[in-house]
PDB file of C-alpha atoms in Angstrom:
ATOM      1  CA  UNK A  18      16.614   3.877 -13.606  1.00  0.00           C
ATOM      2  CA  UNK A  19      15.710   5.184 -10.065  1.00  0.00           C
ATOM      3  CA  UNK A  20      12.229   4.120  -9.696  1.00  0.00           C
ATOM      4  CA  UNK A  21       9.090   5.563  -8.421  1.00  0.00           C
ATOM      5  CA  UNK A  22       9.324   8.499  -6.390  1.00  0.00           C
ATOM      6  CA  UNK A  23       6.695   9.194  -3.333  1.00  0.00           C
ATOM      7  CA  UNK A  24       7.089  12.161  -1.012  1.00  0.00           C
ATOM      8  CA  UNK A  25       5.084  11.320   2.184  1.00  0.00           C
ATOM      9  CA  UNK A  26       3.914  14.781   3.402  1.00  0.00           C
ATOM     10  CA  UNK A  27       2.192  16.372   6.457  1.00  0.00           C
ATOM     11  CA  UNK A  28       0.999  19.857   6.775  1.00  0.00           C
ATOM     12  CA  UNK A  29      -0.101  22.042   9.584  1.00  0.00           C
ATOM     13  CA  UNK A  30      -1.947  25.016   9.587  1.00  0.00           C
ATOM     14  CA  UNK A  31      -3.552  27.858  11.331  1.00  0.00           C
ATOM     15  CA  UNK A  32      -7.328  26.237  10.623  1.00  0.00           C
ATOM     16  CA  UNK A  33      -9.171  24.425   7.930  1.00  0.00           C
ATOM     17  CA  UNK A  34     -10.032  26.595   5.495  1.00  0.00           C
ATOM     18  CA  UNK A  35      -7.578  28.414   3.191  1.00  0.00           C
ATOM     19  CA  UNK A  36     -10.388  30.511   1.352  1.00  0.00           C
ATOM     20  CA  UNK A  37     -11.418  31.949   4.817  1.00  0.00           C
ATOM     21  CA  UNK A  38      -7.927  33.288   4.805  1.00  0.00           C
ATOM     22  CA  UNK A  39      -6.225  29.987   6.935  1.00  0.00           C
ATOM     23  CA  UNK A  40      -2.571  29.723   6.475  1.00  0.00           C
ATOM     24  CA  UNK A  41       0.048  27.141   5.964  1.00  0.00           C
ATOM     25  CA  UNK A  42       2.728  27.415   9.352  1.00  0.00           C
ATOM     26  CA  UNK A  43       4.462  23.855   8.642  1.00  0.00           C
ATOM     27  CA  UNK A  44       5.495  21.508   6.136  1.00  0.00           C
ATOM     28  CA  UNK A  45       7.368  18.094   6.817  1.00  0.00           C
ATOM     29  CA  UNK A  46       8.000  15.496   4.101  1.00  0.00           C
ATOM     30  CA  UNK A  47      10.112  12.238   3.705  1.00  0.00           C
ATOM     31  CA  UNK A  48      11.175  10.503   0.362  1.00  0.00           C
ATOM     32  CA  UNK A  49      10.672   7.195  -0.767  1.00  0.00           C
ATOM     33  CA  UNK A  50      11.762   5.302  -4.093  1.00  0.00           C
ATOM     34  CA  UNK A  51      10.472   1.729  -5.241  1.00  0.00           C
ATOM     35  CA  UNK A  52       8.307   2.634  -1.098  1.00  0.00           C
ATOM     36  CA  UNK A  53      11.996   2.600   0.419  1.00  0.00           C
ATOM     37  CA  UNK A  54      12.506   5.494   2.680  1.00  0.00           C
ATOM     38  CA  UNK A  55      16.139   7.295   1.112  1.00  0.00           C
ATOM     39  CA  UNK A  56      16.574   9.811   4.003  1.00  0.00           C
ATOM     40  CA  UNK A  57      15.758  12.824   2.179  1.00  0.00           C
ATOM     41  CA  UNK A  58      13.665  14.894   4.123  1.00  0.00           C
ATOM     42  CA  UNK A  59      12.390  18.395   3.530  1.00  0.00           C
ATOM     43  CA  UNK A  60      10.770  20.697   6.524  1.00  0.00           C
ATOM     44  CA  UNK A  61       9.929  24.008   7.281  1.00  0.00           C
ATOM     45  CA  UNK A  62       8.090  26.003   9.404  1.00  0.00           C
ATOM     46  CA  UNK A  63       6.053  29.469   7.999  1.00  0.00           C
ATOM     47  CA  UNK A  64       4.925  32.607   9.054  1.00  0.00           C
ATOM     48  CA  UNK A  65       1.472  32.729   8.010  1.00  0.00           C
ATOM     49  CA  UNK A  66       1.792  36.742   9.076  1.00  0.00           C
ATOM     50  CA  UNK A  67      -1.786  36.161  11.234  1.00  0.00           C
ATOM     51  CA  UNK A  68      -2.640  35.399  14.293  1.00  0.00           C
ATOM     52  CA  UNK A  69      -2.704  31.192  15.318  1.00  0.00           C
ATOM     53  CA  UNK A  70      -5.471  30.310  17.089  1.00  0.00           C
ATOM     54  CA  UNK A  71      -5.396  29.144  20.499  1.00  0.00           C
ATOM     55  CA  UNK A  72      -7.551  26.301  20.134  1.00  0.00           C
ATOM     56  CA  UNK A  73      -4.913  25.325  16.927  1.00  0.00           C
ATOM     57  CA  UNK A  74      -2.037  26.107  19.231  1.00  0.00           C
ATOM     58  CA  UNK A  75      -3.358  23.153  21.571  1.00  0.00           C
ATOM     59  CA  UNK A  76      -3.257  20.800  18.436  1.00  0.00           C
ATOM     60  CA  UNK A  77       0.230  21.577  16.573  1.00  0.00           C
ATOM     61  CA  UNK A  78       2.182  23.891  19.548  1.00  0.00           C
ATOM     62  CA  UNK A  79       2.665  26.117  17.009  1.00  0.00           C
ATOM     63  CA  UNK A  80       2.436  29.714  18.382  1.00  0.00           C
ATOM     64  CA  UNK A  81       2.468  33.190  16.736  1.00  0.00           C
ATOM     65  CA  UNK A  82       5.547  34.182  18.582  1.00  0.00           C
ATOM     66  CA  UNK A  83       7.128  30.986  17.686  1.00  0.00           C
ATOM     67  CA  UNK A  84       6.147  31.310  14.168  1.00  0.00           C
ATOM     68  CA  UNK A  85       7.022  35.378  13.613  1.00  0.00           C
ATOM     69  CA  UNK A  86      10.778  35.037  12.775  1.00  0.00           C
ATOM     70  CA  UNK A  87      10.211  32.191   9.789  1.00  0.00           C
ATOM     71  CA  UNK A  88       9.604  33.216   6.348  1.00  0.00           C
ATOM     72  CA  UNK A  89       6.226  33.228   4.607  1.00  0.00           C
ATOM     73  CA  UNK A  90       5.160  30.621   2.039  1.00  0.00           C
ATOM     74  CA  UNK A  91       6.066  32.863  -0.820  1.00  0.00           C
ATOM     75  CA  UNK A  92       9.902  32.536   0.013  1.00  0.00           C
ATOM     76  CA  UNK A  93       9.834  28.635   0.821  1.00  0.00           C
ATOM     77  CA  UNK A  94       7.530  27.789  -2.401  1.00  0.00           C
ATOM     78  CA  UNK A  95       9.959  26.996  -4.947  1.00  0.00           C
ATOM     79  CA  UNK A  96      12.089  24.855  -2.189  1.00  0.00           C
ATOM     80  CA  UNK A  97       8.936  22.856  -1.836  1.00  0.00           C
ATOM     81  CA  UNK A  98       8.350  22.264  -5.208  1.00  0.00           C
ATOM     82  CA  UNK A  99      12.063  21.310  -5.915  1.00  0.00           C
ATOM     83  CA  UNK A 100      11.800  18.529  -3.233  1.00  0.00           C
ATOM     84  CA  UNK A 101       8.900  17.231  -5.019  1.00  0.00           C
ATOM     85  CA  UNK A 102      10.391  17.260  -8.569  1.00  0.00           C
ATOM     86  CA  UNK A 103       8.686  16.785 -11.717  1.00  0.00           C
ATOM     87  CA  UNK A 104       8.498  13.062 -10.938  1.00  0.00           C
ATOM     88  CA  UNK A 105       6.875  13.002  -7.057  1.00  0.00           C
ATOM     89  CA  UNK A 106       3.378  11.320  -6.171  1.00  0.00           C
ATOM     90  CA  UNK A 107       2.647  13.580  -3.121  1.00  0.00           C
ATOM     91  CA  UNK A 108       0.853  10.732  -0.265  1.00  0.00           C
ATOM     92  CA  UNK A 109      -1.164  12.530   2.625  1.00  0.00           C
ATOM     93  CA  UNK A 110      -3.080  11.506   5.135  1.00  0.00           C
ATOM     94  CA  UNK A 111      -6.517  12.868   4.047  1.00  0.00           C
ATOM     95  CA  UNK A 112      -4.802  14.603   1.539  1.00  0.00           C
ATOM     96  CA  UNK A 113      -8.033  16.619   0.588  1.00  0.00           C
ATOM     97  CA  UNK A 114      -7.330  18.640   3.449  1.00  0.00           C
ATOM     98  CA  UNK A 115      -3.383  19.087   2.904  1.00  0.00           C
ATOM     99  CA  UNK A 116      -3.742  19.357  -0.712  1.00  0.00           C
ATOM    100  CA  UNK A 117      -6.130  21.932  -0.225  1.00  0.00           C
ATOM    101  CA  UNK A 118      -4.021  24.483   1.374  1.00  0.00           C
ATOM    102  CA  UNK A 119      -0.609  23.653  -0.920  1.00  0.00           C
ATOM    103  CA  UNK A 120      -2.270  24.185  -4.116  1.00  0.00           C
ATOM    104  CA  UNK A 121      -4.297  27.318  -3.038  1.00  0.00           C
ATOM    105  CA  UNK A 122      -0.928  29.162  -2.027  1.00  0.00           C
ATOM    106  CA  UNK A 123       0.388  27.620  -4.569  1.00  0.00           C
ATOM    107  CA  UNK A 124      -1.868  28.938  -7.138  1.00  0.00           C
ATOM    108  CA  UNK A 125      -1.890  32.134  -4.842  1.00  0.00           C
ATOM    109  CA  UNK A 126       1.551  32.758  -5.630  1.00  0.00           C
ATOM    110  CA  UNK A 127       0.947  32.180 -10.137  1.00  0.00           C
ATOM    111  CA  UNK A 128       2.184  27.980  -9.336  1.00  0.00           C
ATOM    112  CA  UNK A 129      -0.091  25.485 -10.966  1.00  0.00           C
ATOM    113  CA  UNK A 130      -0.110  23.420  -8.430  1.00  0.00           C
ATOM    114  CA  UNK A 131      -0.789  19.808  -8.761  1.00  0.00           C
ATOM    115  CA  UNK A 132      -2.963  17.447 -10.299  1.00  0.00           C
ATOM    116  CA  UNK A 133      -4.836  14.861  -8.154  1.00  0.00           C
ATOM    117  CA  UNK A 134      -3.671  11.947 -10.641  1.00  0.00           C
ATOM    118  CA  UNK A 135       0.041  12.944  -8.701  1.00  0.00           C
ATOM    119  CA  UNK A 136      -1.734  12.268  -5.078  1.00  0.00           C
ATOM    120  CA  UNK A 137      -2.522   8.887  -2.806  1.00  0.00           C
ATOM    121  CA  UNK A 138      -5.014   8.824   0.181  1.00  0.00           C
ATOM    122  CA  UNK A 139      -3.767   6.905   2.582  1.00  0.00           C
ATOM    123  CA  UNK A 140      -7.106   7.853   4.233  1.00  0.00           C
ATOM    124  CA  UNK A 141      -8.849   5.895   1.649  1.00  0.00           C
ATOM    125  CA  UNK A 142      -6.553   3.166   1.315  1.00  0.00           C
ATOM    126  CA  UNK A 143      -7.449   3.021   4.982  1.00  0.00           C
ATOM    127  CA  UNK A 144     -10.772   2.973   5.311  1.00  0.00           C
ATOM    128  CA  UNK A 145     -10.494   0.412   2.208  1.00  0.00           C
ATOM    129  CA  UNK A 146      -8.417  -2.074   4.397  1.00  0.00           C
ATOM    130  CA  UNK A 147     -10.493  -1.713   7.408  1.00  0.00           C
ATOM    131  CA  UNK A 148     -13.998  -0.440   6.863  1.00  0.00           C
ATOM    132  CA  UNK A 149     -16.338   1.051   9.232  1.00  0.00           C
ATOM    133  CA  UNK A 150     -13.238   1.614  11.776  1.00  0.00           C
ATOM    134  CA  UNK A 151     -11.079   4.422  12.931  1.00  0.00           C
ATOM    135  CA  UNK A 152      -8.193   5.484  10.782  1.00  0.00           C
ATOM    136  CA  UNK A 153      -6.614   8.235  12.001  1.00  0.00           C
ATOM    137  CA  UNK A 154      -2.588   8.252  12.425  1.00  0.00           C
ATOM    138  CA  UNK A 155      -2.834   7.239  15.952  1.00  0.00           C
ATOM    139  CA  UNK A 156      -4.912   4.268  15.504  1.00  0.00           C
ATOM    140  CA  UNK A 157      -2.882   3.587  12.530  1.00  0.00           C
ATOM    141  CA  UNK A 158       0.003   3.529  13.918  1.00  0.00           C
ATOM    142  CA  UNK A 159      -1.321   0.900  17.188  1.00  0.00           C
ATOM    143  CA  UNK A 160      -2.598  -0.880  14.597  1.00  0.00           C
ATOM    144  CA  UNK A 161       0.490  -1.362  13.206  1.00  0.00           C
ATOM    145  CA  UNK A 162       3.149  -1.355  15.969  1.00  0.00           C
ATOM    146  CA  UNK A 163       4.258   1.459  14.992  1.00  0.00           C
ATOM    147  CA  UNK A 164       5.677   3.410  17.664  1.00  0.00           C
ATOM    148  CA  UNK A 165       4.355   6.813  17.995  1.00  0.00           C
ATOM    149  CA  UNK A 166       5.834   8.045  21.831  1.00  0.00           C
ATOM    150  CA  UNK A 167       6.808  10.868  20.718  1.00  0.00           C
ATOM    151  CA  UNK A 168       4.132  12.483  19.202  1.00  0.00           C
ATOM    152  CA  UNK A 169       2.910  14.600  22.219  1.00  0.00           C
ATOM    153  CA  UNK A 170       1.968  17.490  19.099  1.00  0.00           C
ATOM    154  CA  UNK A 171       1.092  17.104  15.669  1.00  0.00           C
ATOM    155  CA  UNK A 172       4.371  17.951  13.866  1.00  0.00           C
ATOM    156  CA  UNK A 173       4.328  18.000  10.347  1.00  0.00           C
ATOM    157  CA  UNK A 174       8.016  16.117   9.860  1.00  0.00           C
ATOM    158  CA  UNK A 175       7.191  12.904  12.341  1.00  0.00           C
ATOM    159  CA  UNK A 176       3.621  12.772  11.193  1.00  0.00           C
ATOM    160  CA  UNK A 177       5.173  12.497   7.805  1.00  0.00           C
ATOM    161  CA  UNK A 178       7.828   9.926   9.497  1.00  0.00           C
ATOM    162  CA  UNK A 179       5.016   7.643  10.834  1.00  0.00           C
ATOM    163  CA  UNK A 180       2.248   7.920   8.036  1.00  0.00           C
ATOM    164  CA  UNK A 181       5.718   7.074   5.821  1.00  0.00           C
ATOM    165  CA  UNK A 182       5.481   4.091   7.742  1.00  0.00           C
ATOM    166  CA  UNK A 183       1.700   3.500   7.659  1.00  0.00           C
ATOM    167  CA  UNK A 184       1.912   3.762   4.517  1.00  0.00           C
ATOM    168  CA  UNK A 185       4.139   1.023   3.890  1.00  0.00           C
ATOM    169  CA  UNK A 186       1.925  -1.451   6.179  1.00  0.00           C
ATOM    170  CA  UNK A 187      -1.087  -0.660   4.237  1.00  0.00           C
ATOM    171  CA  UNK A 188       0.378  -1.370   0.793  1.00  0.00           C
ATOM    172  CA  UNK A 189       1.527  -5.152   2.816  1.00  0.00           C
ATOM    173  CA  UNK A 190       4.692  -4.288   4.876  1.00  0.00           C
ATOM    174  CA  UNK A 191       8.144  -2.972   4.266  1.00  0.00           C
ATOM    175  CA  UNK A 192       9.614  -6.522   4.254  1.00  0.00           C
ATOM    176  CA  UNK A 193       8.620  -7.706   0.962  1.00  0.00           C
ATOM    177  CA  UNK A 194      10.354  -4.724  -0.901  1.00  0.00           C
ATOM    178  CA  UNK A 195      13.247  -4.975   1.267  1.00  0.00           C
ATOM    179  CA  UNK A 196      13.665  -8.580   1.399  1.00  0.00           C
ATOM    180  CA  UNK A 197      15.128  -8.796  -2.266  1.00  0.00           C
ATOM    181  CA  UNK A 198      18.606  -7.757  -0.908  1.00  0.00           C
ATOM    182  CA  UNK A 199      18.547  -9.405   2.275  1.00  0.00           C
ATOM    183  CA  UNK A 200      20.340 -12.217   2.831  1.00  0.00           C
ATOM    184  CA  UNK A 201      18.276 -15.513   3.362  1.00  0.00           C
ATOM    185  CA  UNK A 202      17.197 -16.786   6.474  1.00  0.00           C
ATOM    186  CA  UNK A 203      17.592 -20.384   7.874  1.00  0.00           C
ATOM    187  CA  UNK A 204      14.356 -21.311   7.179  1.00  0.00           C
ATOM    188  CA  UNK A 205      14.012 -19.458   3.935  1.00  0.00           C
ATOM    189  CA  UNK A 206      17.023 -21.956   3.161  1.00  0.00           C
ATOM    190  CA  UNK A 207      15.052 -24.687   4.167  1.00  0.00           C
ATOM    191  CA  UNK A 208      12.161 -24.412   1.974  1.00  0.00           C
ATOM    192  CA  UNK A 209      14.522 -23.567  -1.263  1.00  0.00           C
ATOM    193  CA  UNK A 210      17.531 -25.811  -1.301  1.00  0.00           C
ATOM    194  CA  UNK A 211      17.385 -28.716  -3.582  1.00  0.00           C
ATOM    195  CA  UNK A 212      17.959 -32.134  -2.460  1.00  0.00           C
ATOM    196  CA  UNK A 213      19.040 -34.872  -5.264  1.00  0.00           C
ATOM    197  CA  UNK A 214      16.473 -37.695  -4.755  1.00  0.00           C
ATOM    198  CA  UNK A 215      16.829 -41.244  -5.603  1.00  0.00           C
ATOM    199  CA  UNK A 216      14.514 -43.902  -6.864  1.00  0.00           C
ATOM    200  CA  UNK A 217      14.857 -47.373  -6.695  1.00  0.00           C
ATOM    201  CA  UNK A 218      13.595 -48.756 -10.200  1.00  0.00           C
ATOM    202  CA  UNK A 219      11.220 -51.730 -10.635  1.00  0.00           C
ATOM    203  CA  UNK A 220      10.065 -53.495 -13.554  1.00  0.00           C
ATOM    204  CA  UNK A 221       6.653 -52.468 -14.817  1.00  0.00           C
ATOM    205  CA  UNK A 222       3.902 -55.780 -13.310  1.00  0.00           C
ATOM    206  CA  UNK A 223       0.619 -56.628 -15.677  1.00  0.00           C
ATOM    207  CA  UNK A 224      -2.772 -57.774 -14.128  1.00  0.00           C
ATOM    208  CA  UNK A 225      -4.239 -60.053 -17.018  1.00  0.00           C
ATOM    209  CA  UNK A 226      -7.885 -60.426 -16.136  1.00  0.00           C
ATOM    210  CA  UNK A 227      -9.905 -63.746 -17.472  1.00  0.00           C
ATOM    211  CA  UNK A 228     -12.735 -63.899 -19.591  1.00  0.00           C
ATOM    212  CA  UNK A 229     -15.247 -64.140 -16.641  1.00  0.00           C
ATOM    213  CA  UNK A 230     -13.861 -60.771 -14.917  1.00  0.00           C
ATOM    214  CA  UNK A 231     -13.938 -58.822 -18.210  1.00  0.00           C
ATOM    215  CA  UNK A 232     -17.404 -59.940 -18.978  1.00  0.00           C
ATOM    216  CA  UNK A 233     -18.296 -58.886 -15.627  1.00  0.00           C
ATOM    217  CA  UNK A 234     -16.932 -55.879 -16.334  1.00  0.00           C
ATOM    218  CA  UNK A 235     -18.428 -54.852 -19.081  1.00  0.00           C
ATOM    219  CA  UNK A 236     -22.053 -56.188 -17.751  1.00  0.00           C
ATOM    220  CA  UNK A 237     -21.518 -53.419 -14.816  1.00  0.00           C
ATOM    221  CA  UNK A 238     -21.026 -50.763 -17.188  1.00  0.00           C
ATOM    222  CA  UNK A 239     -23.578 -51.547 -19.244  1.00  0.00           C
ATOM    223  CA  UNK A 240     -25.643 -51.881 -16.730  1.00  0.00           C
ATOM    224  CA  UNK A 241     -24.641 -48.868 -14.595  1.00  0.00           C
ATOM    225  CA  UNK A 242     -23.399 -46.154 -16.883  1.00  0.00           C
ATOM    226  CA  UNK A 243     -25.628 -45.447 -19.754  1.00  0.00           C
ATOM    227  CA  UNK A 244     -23.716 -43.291 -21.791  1.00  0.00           C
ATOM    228  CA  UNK A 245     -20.357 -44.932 -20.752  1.00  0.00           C
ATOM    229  CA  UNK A 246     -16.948 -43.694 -22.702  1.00  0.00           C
ATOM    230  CA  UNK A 247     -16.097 -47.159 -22.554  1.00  0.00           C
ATOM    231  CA  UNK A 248     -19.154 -48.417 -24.896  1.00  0.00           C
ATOM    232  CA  UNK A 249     -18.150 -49.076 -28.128  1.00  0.00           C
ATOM    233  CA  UNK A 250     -19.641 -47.083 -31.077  1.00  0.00           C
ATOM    234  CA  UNK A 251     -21.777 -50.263 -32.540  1.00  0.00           C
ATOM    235  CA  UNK A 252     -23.169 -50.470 -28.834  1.00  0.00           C
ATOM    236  CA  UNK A 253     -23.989 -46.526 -28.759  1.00  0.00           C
ATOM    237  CA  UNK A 254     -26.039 -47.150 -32.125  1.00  0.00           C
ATOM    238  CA  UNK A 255     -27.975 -50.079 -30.907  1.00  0.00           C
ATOM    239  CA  UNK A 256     -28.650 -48.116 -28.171  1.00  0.00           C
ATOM    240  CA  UNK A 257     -30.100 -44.920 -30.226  1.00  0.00           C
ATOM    241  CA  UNK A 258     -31.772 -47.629 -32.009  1.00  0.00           C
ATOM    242  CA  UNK A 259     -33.596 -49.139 -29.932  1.00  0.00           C
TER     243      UNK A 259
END
């Protein structure tokens, strides 16, 4: 059985709308299974056959030029959608945005694209776990310790890398899922090895009390608990009685 399968994705893009005629120009993704990175990775860059903006250019360092001699979304589609498989939750980083543009070329191109019940937010989770503070990747990744040097651009393959990674630390940490096959630590040891303990028996001791310390007994509870579980019944009905 292999598990469940989550491809950590990243897009870029010539702006932010696709319905004002914004293109797709890069795609990076990473697979996990059971949240354990397997090394599979799928990237590509795209000619979105327009002009990229300059102000975009100073985000992603994407240019037109750069961009001219890769092939359009049309013949990369199908590669995509194989990397996801029939099986893939798709996890983005405001994945309203990234979603946006993949299932409007998809769509585009007669795809179906893809349900939001197959997508996670790790925006939301996010802003879940720490509310009313910044969540973008970079602060994530501080956050986190993750180390983000070199991410001098937005680059749809490492931003996929590190919000893989993110990801991870906002569902608790890669160490619990990875600590089932790891071999126990010293201390772990400590806390779960057994140790054969031994008793020394003694003979059960009684404490017979007199007739005076039993009467004074019972006067104190008589006197101090009303409704005592020790009163007999014939007590508790000359009580109601009286």
């Amino acid at each position: 059985m292999q598990g469940v399968r989550e491809i950590v994705f990243d897009t870029e893009t010539t702006g932010f709308d696709p319905e004002t005629g914004d293109k797709l120009v890069e795609i990076g993704a990473v697979e996990l299974i059971n949240h354990v990175p397997t090394g599979r990775t799928y990237h590509q860059y795209i000619n979105p056959e327009r002009e990229v903006p300059e102000e975009v250019v100073k985000v992603h360092g994407l240019t037109t030029e750069y961009l001219k001699d890769f092939p359009n979304f049309a013949a990369v589609a199908q590669d995509f959608i194989d990397f996801v498989g029939d099986d893939g939750i798709l996890v983005a980083h405001n994945a309203t945005f990234d979603m946006k543009f993949i299932n409007y070329e998809l769509r585009h191109l007669g795809y179906e694209g893809y349900s939001w019940d197959r997508v996670v937010d790790t925006l939301e989770i996010a802003k879940n776990k720490f509310p009313g503070q910044r969540n973008n990747l970079d602060v994530l990744c501080k956050r986190f310790g993750i180390d983000n040097s070199a991410r001098t651009f937005h680059g749809a393959l490492l931003d996929a890398q590190l919000l893989a990674e993110v990801y991870l630390e906002l569902l608790g940490g890669a160490e619990p899922s990875m600590e089932l096959d790891a071999a126990p630590t010293s201390k772990k040891e400590q806390h779960t090895e057994t140790k054969e303990i031994h008793r020394v028996y003694r003979e059960p001791r009684s404490f017979p009390l007199n007739d005076e310390q039993i009467a004074q007994h019972r006067a104190f509870l008589e006197e101090n608990i009303k409704d005592s579980l020790w009163l007999s019944d014939e007590k508790k009905e000359e009580e109601v009685a009286q």
